[in-house]
Coordinates of C-alpha atoms in Angstrom, one line a residue:
M1 CA 47.1 107.1 31.4
F2 CA 48.1 109.2 34.4
G3 CA 51.4 108.3 36.2
L4 CA 52.3 107.8 39.9
S5 CA 51.5 111.2 42.0
L6 CA 54.8 113.1 42.3
S7 CA 54.7 114.0 45.8
F8 CA 54.6 112.5 49.3
L9 CA 53.5 115.7 50.8
P10 CA 50.5 118.1 50.1
F11 CA 51.5 121.6 49.1
V12 CA 50.8 124.9 50.5
D13 CA 50.5 128.1 48.6
G14 CA 52.8 130.6 48.6
S15 CA 50.5 133.6 49.0
D16 CA 48.5 133.1 52.2
G17 CA 49.6 129.4 53.4
S18 CA 46.4 127.6 52.8
R19 CA 46.0 124.5 52.3
N20 CA 44.6 122.8 48.6
D21 CA 44.0 118.8 49.3
A22 CA 42.9 118.7 45.7
P23 CA 45.5 117.2 43.5
V24 CA 46.5 118.9 40.6
V25 CA 46.5 117.0 37.1
L26 CA 48.9 117.8 34.3
S27 CA 48.7 116.4 30.8
H28 CA 51.9 115.9 29.0
D29 CA 51.0 118.3 26.5
Q30 CA 50.7 121.1 29.5
V31 CA 54.2 119.6 31.0
E32 CA 56.0 119.9 27.5
E33 CA 54.6 123.4 27.4
I34 CA 56.0 124.4 30.7
G35 CA 59.3 122.8 29.7
R36 CA 59.3 125.2 26.1
E37 CA 58.3 128.5 28.0
L38 CA 61.1 127.9 30.4
D39 CA 63.6 127.0 27.8
A40 CA 62.4 130.2 26.0
L41 CA 63.1 132.3 29.3
R42 CA 66.3 130.7 29.8
D43 CA 67.1 131.9 26.0
R44 CA 65.8 135.5 26.4
T45 CA 68.1 135.7 29.8
V46 CA 71.4 134.1 27.9
A47 CA 71.0 136.5 25.4
D48 CA 70.8 139.3 27.5
L49 CA 73.9 138.8 29.6
G50 CA 76.5 141.0 29.2
A51 CA 78.1 144.6 30.8
E52 CA 75.6 144.8 33.5
D53 CA 76.7 141.1 34.9
R54 CA 80.4 141.8 34.8
E55 CA 79.8 144.7 37.0
Y56 CA 77.3 143.1 39.4
I57 CA 79.7 140.1 40.2
Y58 CA 82.9 142.6 40.3
K59 CA 81.2 144.9 42.9
I60 CA 80.2 141.7 45.2
I61 CA 83.9 140.5 45.1
K62 CA 85.3 143.9 45.8
A63 CA 82.6 144.4 48.5
Q64 CA 83.7 141.2 50.0
R65 CA 87.2 141.6 49.9
G66 CA 86.5 145.0 51.5
F67 CA 84.7 143.4 54.4
E68 CA 87.3 141.0 55.0
V69 CA 90.2 143.3 55.3
A70 CA 88.0 145.6 57.4
G71 CA 87.5 142.5 59.2
R72 CA 91.2 141.3 59.9
G73 CA 92.1 145.1 60.5
L74 CA 89.8 145.5 63.2
M75 CA 90.8 142.3 65.0
Y76 CA 93.9 144.3 65.9
L77 CA 91.7 146.7 68.2
G78 CA 90.1 143.5 69.8
F79 CA 91.2 144.4 73.4
F80 CA 88.3 146.9 72.8
P81 CA 85.0 145.2 72.6
P82 CA 83.0 147.0 70.2
A83 CA 86.3 147.1 67.7
W84 CA 86.0 143.0 68.1
I85 CA 82.5 143.1 67.3
A86 CA 82.5 145.3 64.5
G87 CA 85.6 142.9 63.3
V88 CA 83.6 139.6 63.9
G89 CA 80.5 141.2 62.0
A90 CA 82.5 142.1 58.7
L91 CA 84.4 138.9 58.8
G92 CA 80.9 136.9 59.0
V93 CA 79.6 138.9 56.0
S94 CA 82.8 138.5 54.2
K95 CA 82.5 134.7 54.6
I96 CA 78.8 134.5 53.7
L97 CA 79.5 136.5 50.5
D98 CA 82.6 134.7 49.5
N99 CA 80.4 131.3 49.9
M100 CA 76.9 132.0 48.7
E101 CA 76.8 134.9 46.0
I102 CA 80.1 134.5 44.8
G103 CA 81.7 130.8 45.6
H104 CA 78.5 128.7 45.0
N105 CA 77.6 130.6 42.0
V106 CA 80.9 130.9 40.4
M107 CA 81.2 127.0 41.0
H108 CA 77.9 126.5 39.0
G109 CA 79.4 128.2 36.1
Q110 CA 77.6 131.0 36.3
Y111 CA 80.5 133.2 34.9
D112 CA 82.1 131.1 32.7
W113 CA 80.9 132.9 29.8
M114 CA 83.3 135.9 31.0
R115 CA 86.3 134.4 30.5
E116 CA 87.6 135.8 33.5
P117 CA 90.3 133.0 35.2
G118 CA 89.2 134.0 38.7
L119 CA 86.1 133.2 37.8
N120 CA 86.2 129.9 36.3
S121 CA 84.0 127.4 37.4
R122 CA 86.7 124.6 36.8
V123 CA 89.8 126.4 39.0
F124 CA 87.8 128.6 41.8
E125 CA 88.2 127.8 45.2
W126 CA 86.2 129.4 47.9
D127 CA 87.0 130.5 51.7
T128 CA 85.5 126.7 53.4
V129 CA 86.9 123.7 54.3
C130 CA 85.2 121.7 51.6
P131 CA 87.5 121.3 48.6
A132 CA 85.6 122.9 45.4
D133 CA 86.0 119.6 43.1
Q134 CA 83.8 117.4 45.7
W135 CA 81.6 120.1 46.1
K136 CA 80.9 120.2 42.5
H137 CA 80.6 116.3 42.2
S138 CA 77.9 116.4 45.5
H139 CA 76.1 119.4 44.7
N140 CA 76.3 120.6 40.9
Y141 CA 76.1 117.1 39.9
M142 CA 74.1 114.5 42.5
H143 CA 71.9 116.9 43.9
H144 CA 70.8 119.3 40.8
T145 CA 70.6 116.2 38.8
Y146 CA 68.5 113.9 41.1
T147 CA 66.7 116.8 43.0
N148 CA 64.7 115.2 45.6
I149 CA 64.6 111.8 44.3
L150 CA 64.7 109.5 47.3
G151 CA 67.6 106.9 47.1
R152 CA 69.6 109.2 44.5
D153 CA 69.6 113.0 46.3
R154 CA 71.5 112.8 49.4
D155 CA 71.0 116.5 50.2
I156 CA 67.7 114.7 51.4
G157 CA 68.6 114.5 55.2
Y158 CA 72.2 114.6 54.1
G159 CA 73.0 111.4 55.6
I160 CA 72.2 112.0 59.0
L161 CA 68.7 113.4 59.2
R162 CA 65.0 112.4 59.0
I163 CA 63.7 115.4 56.6
D164 CA 60.7 113.3 54.6
E165 CA 57.9 111.4 55.3
A166 CA 59.3 108.5 53.0
Q167 CA 62.5 108.1 54.8
K168 CA 62.2 105.0 56.7
W169 CA 61.7 105.6 60.7
N170 CA 64.6 104.0 63.2
P171 CA 65.4 105.0 66.7
Y172 CA 68.3 106.7 65.4
Y173 CA 66.1 109.3 64.5
L174 CA 65.1 110.2 68.0
G175 CA 68.0 112.6 67.9
N176 CA 66.9 114.4 65.0
P177 CA 67.0 118.0 66.4
V178 CA 70.2 117.5 68.0
Y179 CA 71.9 116.4 64.7
A180 CA 70.4 119.0 63.0
F181 CA 71.7 121.7 65.3
F182 CA 75.4 120.5 65.5
L183 CA 75.0 120.0 61.5
M184 CA 74.0 123.8 61.2
M185 CA 76.8 124.7 64.0
L186 CA 79.5 123.0 61.9
F187 CA 77.7 123.1 58.9
E188 CA 81.0 123.8 56.4
W189 CA 82.5 120.4 58.2
G190 CA 79.0 118.5 57.1
V191 CA 79.2 119.9 53.8
M192 CA 83.0 118.7 53.2
M193 CA 82.2 115.2 54.7
H194 CA 79.0 115.1 52.2
D195 CA 80.9 113.2 49.6
L196 CA 81.9 110.6 51.6
E197 CA 78.6 109.0 52.0
A198 CA 79.8 108.0 55.3
E199 CA 76.5 106.0 55.9
N200 CA 77.4 104.0 53.2
V201 CA 80.9 103.3 54.3
I202 CA 79.7 102.4 57.8
Q203 CA 77.0 99.9 56.3
G204 CA 79.9 98.3 54.0
K205 CA 78.4 99.8 50.6
R206 CA 81.6 101.9 50.0
K207 CA 84.8 100.8 50.3
W208 CA 87.5 103.0 52.6
R209 CA 90.1 102.6 49.7
D210 CA 87.3 104.2 47.3
V211 CA 87.3 107.4 49.7
K212 CA 91.0 107.8 49.8
P213 CA 91.6 110.8 47.3
L214 CA 88.8 112.4 49.3
L215 CA 90.6 112.5 52.3
K216 CA 93.6 113.8 51.1
G217 CA 91.5 116.4 49.4
W218 CA 90.2 117.6 52.8
W219 CA 93.8 117.5 54.5
R220 CA 95.0 119.8 51.6
K221 CA 92.1 122.3 52.0
A222 CA 90.9 121.9 55.2
G223 CA 94.2 122.1 56.8
R224 CA 95.0 125.3 54.7
Q225 CA 91.6 126.6 56.1
V226 CA 92.6 125.9 59.6
L227 CA 95.8 127.0 59.6
K228 CA 94.3 130.5 58.0
D229 CA 91.8 131.1 60.4
Y230 CA 92.9 129.4 63.7
A231 CA 96.8 130.1 63.6
I232 CA 98.5 132.4 61.2
F233 CA 96.0 135.3 61.4
P234 CA 95.7 135.2 65.1
A235 CA 99.3 134.9 65.5
L236 CA 99.7 138.2 63.4
T237 CA 97.9 140.2 65.9
G238 CA 100.7 139.0 68.8
P239 CA 99.1 139.2 72.4
L240 CA 95.7 139.1 71.0
F241 CA 95.9 136.0 69.7
V242 CA 93.1 134.7 71.8
P243 CA 90.6 137.4 70.6
T244 CA 91.5 136.9 67.3
L245 CA 91.0 133.3 67.6
L246 CA 87.9 133.4 69.1
G247 CA 86.7 136.1 66.7
N248 CA 87.7 134.0 63.3
V249 CA 85.5 131.1 65.0
T250 CA 82.7 133.1 65.6
A251 CA 82.6 134.3 62.3
N252 CA 82.7 130.7 60.8
L253 CA 80.0 130.2 63.1
I254 CA 77.8 133.1 61.6
R255 CA 78.8 132.0 58.1
N256 CA 77.5 128.3 59.0
V257 CA 74.3 129.1 60.6
W258 CA 73.2 131.4 58.0
A259 CA 73.9 129.4 55.2
Y260 CA 72.6 126.2 56.9
S261 CA 69.3 128.1 57.3
I262 CA 69.3 129.7 53.6
I263 CA 69.5 126.2 52.5
F264 CA 67.3 124.5 54.3
C265 CA 64.6 126.7 53.6
G266 CA 65.1 126.5 50.2
H267 CA 64.8 122.5 50.2
F268 CA 62.9 121.4 53.0
P269 CA 59.9 123.7 54.3
T270 CA 56.4 122.4 54.1
G271 CA 55.3 121.9 50.7
V272 CA 58.5 120.6 49.1
Q273 CA 57.7 117.5 47.5
S274 CA 60.2 114.4 47.1
F275 CA 59.6 111.7 44.2
T276 CA 60.7 108.0 43.4
E277 CA 63.0 106.8 41.1
D278 CA 60.6 105.1 39.5
E279 CA 58.2 108.1 38.8
T280 CA 61.1 110.1 37.7
A281 CA 62.7 107.5 35.0
E282 CA 63.4 108.5 31.4
E283 CA 62.4 112.0 32.2
T284 CA 61.5 114.5 29.5
R285 CA 63.2 118.2 29.7
G286 CA 59.6 119.5 31.0
E287 CA 59.2 116.8 33.4
W288 CA 62.5 117.4 35.0
Y289 CA 61.5 120.9 34.9
V290 CA 58.1 120.3 37.0
R291 CA 60.2 118.3 39.7
Q292 CA 62.3 121.1 40.1
M293 CA 59.6 123.5 40.6
L294 CA 57.9 121.0 42.9
G295 CA 61.3 120.2 44.7
S296 CA 62.4 123.6 46.0
A297 CA 61.0 126.5 47.7
N298 CA 61.8 130.6 48.0
I299 CA 62.3 133.1 50.7
E300 CA 60.9 136.4 50.7
G301 CA 63.0 139.3 51.5
S302 CA 65.0 142.7 50.8
P303 CA 67.7 142.9 47.9
L304 CA 70.1 143.1 50.4
F305 CA 68.5 139.8 51.8
H306 CA 68.9 138.2 48.5
I307 CA 72.5 139.1 47.6
M308 CA 73.3 137.6 51.1
S309 CA 71.4 134.3 50.6
G310 CA 73.5 134.6 47.4
N311 CA 70.1 134.7 45.5
L312 CA 69.4 131.2 46.8
S313 CA 66.7 133.1 48.6
H314 CA 65.2 132.1 44.8
Q315 CA 65.7 128.6 45.2
I316 CA 62.8 127.4 42.5
E317 CA 64.5 129.5 39.7
H318 CA 67.8 128.6 40.7
H319 CA 67.1 124.6 40.1
L320 CA 65.6 125.6 37.4
F321 CA 68.7 127.7 35.9
P322 CA 71.4 126.8 38.0
D323 CA 74.3 127.8 35.4
L324 CA 72.5 131.2 35.3
P325 CA 74.0 134.5 37.3
A326 CA 71.8 134.3 40.5
H327 CA 71.3 138.1 40.6
R328 CA 69.1 137.5 37.4
Y329 CA 66.7 135.1 39.5
P330 CA 64.4 137.9 40.8
E331 CA 63.6 139.5 37.3
M332 CA 63.0 135.9 36.2
A333 CA 60.8 134.9 39.0
P334 CA 57.6 137.0 37.7
A335 CA 57.4 134.8 34.8
V336 CA 58.1 131.4 36.6
K337 CA 55.5 132.4 39.1
A338 CA 52.9 133.0 36.1
L339 CA 53.8 130.0 34.6
C340 CA 52.9 128.0 37.8
E341 CA 49.9 130.1 38.2
K342 CA 48.6 129.2 34.5
H343 CA 49.0 125.5 35.3
G344 CA 47.6 125.3 38.7
L345 CA 51.3 124.6 39.9
P346 CA 52.2 125.6 43.5
Y347 CA 54.5 128.2 43.8
N348 CA 56.2 127.9 47.3
T349 CA 57.1 131.1 48.8
G350 CA 57.1 132.9 52.2
G351 CA 58.9 135.0 54.3
F352 CA 62.0 133.4 56.1
F353 CA 60.5 132.9 59.7
K354 CA 57.6 131.2 58.2
Q355 CA 60.0 128.7 55.9
I356 CA 62.9 128.5 58.6
G357 CA 59.9 127.3 61.2
S358 CA 58.1 124.6 59.1
V359 CA 61.9 123.3 58.4
W360 CA 62.2 123.1 62.2
G361 CA 58.8 121.6 62.9
K362 CA 59.5 118.4 60.3
I363 CA 62.9 118.2 61.9
F364 CA 60.9 117.4 65.1
T365 CA 57.8 115.9 63.8
F366 CA 60.0 113.1 61.8
A367 CA 61.9 112.4 64.8
L368 CA 58.9 110.3 66.0
P369 CA 57.7 107.1 65.2
P370 CA 55.1 107.5 62.3
G371 CA 52.1 105.7 64.9
L372 CA 52.6 109.0 67.0
V373 CA 52.4 111.3 64.3
S374 CA 49.2 111.8 62.3
S375 CA 49.8 111.8 58.5
D376 CA 47.0 113.1 55.9
T377 CA 49.2 113.6 52.9
P378 CA 46.9 113.8 49.5
P379 CA 49.1 113.7 46.1
G380 CA 50.0 117.5 45.7
V381 CA 50.4 117.4 41.6
I382 CA 49.8 113.8 39.2
V383 CA 51.6 114.0 35.9
E384 CA 50.4 112.5 33.0
R385 CA 53.9 110.7 31.8
Q386 CA 52.6 109.8 28.3
K387 CA 50.8 111.3 26.0
T388 CA 47.1 109.9 25.6
A389 CA 45.4 108.6 22.3
A390 CA 42.8 111.1 21.2

């Protein structure tokens, strides 16, 4: 027998954006074949890890540190506008590299195999206000385990947005675009508060005493970040305190807007699908893989663009293989895309402006009551959850 539809949204063909309303039906055997082929792709990549991967991450760390030193140094020339702008740009690039291509990926355990103390996922800290241990719980565990499962994956809307048709509408969501804008501008703070589950605290589903350890972690980590960026480094430039302070604020804003945009492009553009707990109960390995592919999207771009996105421009591959070095995703992507084409699955990919435009379109659309918005959402994929008798 066939299971329930795994999607609430129609999928979009990544090559030309054309819509396909006919549902794809995956048999149990197809799903398990997908699982075996992706396991084999993973095994081949793991077997090939070595000196090239070491050299890559060391080069990225060297570049990140170089940009930070250059940015901090240029702030001493902050009275000269071109130097200030260059300093802000260098600091912004440094923070993006630290958070996305280094911090995010290292904390996924992508480089634990190197046995390098500075790249150990258990002890690594990054240049942002969110404590690493809280991020690893809300992101590595909750999000990557329950990707796009309504009621389990709190990344769907981040507790403040309506970003999926299946989320029940209420008047609060009329402010959707405003909430999204402030989340973008203050993204590092939104990430910090994510593990708090503030909406559950407000609704009485979670007691304040249960979140005290989180608050202590915020005080320690965010306190150090605020002191570093908004007091110590500005004070070191003496009479240029104010320009340096504004420069650091701007660099953090650059990082926040970029990280928000890349992450939202990988999770919420048109065609990304959501799931229910019943549809995903007792998943096989193959079913888990299929959910990851249907619940993620890629962004097309240059090699530099991929580096600056932390290779989260290959979000599909990241969700399939979160603990493999992210710079390997571009070489794995053709095999994943070919596998999707073989089984008739959508491979959601597109340029940055196409993907982010569809994300903001959904943010505005889902702010409105369902009765004011037309809905035509046939199932994208139907999965046979049990093997049928011959």
